[in-house]
Coordinates of C-alpha atoms in Angstrom, one line a residue:
X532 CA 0.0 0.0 0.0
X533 CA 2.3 2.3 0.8
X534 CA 4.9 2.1 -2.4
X535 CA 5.6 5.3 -3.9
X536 CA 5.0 7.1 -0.4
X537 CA 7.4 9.2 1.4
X538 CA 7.8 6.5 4.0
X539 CA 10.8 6.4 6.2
X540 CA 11.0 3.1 8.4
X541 CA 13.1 2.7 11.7
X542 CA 13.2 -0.8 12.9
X543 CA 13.7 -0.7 17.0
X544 CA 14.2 -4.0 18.7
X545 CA 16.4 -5.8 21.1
X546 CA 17.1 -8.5 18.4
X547 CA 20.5 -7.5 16.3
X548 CA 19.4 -10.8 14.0
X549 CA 17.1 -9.2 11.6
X550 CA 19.2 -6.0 11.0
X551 CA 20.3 -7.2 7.6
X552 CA 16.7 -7.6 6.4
X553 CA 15.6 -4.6 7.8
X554 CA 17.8 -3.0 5.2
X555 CA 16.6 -5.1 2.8
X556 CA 13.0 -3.9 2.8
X557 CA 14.9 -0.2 2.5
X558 CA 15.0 0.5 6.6
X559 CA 16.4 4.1 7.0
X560 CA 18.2 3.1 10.3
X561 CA 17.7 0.2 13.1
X562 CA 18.5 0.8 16.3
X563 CA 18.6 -1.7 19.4
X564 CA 17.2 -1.2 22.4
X565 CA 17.9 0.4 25.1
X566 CA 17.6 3.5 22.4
X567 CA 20.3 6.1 23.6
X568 CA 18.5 9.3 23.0
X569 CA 21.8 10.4 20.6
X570 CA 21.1 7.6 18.6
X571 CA 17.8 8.1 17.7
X572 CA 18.8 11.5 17.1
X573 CA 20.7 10.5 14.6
X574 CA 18.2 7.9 12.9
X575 CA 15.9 11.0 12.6
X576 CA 18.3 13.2 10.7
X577 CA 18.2 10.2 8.5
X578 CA 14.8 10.2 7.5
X579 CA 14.7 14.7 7.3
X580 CA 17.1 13.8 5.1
X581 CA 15.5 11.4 3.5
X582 CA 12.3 12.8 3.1
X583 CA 13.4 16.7 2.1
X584 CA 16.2 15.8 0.7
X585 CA 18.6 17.3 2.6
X586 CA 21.5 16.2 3.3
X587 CA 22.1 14.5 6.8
X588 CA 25.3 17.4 7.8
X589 CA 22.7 19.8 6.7
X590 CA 19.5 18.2 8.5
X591 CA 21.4 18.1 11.7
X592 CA 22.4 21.9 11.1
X593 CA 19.0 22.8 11.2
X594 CA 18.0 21.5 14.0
X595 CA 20.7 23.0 15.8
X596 CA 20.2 25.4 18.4
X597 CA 21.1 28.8 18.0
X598 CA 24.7 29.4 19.2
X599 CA 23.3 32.9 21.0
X600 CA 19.7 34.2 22.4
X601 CA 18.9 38.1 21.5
X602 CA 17.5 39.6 24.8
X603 CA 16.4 43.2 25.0
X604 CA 16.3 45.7 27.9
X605 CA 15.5 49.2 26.7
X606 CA 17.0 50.2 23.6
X607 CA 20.0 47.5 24.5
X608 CA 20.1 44.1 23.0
X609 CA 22.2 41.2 24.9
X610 CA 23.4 38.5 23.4
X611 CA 22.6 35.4 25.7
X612 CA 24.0 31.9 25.8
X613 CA 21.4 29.5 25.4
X614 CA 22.4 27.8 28.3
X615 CA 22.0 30.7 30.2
X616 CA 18.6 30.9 30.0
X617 CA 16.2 29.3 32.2
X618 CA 13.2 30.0 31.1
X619 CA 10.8 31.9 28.5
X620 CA 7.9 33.0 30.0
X621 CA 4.6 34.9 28.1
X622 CA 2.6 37.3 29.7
X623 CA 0.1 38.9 27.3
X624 CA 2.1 39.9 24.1
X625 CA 5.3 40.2 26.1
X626 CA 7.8 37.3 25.7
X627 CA 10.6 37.5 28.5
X628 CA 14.0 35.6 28.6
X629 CA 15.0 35.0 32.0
X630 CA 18.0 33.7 33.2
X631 CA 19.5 33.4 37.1
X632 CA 20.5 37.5 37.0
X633 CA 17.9 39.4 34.9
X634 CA 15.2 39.6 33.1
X635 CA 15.4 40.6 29.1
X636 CA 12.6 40.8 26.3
X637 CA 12.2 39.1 23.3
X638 CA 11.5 39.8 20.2
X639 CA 9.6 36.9 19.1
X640 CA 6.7 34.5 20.4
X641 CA 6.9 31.7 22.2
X642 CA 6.1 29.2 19.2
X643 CA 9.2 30.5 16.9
X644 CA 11.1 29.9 20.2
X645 CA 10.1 26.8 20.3
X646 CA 11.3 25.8 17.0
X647 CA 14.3 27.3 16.9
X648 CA 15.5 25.7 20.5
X649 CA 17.3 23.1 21.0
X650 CA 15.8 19.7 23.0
X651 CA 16.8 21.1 26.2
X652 CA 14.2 23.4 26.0
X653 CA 10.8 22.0 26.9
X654 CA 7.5 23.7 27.1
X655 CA 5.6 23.1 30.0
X656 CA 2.7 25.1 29.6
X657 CA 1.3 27.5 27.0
X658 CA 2.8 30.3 28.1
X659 CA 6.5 28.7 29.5
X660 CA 9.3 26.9 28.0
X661 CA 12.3 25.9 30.5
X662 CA 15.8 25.0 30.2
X663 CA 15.5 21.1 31.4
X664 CA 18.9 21.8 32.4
X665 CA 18.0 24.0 35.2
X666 CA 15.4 22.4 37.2
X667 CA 16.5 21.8 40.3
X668 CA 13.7 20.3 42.4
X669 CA 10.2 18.2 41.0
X670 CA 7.6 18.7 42.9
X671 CA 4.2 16.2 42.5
X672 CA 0.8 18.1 42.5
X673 CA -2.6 16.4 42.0
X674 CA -3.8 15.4 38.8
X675 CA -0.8 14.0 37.3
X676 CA 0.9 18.1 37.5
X677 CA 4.2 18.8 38.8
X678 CA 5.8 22.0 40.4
X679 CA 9.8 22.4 38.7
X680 CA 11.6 25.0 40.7
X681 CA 14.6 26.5 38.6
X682 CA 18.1 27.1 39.8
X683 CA 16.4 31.1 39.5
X684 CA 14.2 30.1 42.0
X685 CA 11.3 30.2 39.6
X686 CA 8.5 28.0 40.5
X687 CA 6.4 26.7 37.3
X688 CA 3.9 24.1 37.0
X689 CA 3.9 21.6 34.4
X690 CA 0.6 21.0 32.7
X691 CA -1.0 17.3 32.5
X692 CA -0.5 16.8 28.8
X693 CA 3.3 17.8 28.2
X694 CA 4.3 16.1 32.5
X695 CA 5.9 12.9 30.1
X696 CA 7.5 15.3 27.5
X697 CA 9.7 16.7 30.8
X698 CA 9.7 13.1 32.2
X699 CA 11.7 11.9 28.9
X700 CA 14.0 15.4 28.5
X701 CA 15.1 15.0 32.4
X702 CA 15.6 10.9 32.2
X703 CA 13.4 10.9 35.4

């Protein structure tokens, strides 16, 4: 059914036996379990490549994240390391960039943020995305909810629906 699709396949298993056919029936990658989280990395810069053509150096270029963060106070602009930052926090049509000393704006909305950051950078809400790297304490709150607190001190509470996407990003 599916011949002549854009189709990308990537066999997971624990069983190294049937690698060979899996690239017989055109597999774009095969990886064994337990998945190390750089691995499938790789196997999905595989199939962007495969499926824009684009090649892989160039796929995994554009998923990189950006080597600085532009932060504004006044009429100043800041260049920030991403790791800096520790959150990115929307409050009306403001967008701030906080990190453990100050507090800058930005000049674009949370969702373009999204996509241009790196997989450190989770959203937890629809109007926060954190720096994984800098949680410092998880909290439990009914319903399934956690409270993160930051190495800022922030406190921020991660919906219901995206609790597993920070699960996965912080191993935990």
């Amino acid at each position: 059914e599916l011949v002549g699709r854009d189709v990308a396949v990537i066999f997971t298993t624990a069983h190294d036996e049937y690698a060979i056919k899996a690239f017989e029936v055109h597999a774009v990658d095969y990886l064994l379990k337990p998945v190390r989280r750089e691995r499938l990395s790789a196997a999905l810069s595989k199939v962007t490549a495969q499926l824009t053509g684009i090649r892989p150096a160039e796929a995994a270029r554009s998923t990189e994240m950006p080597r600085k963060i532009v932060g504004r106070q006044g009429a100043d602009q800041y260049l920030l390391d991403p790791a800096e930052v520790v959150a990115f926090q929307a409050d009306g049509e403001l967008v701030y960039i906080l990190t453990n000393n100050a507090r800058y704006y930005a000049d674009q909305p949370l969702r373009v943020l999204q996509q241009k950051l790196g997989p450190r950078f989770r959203r937890v809400h629809r109007k926060t995305i954190i720096n994984t790297d800098h949680i410092r304490r998880i909290s439990p709150l009914s319903s399934k909810r956690w409270l993160l607190r930051m190495s800022s001190g922030l406190e921020v509470i991660v919906s219901k629906r995206l609790a597993g996407a920070i699960r996965e990003a912080t191993d935990w």
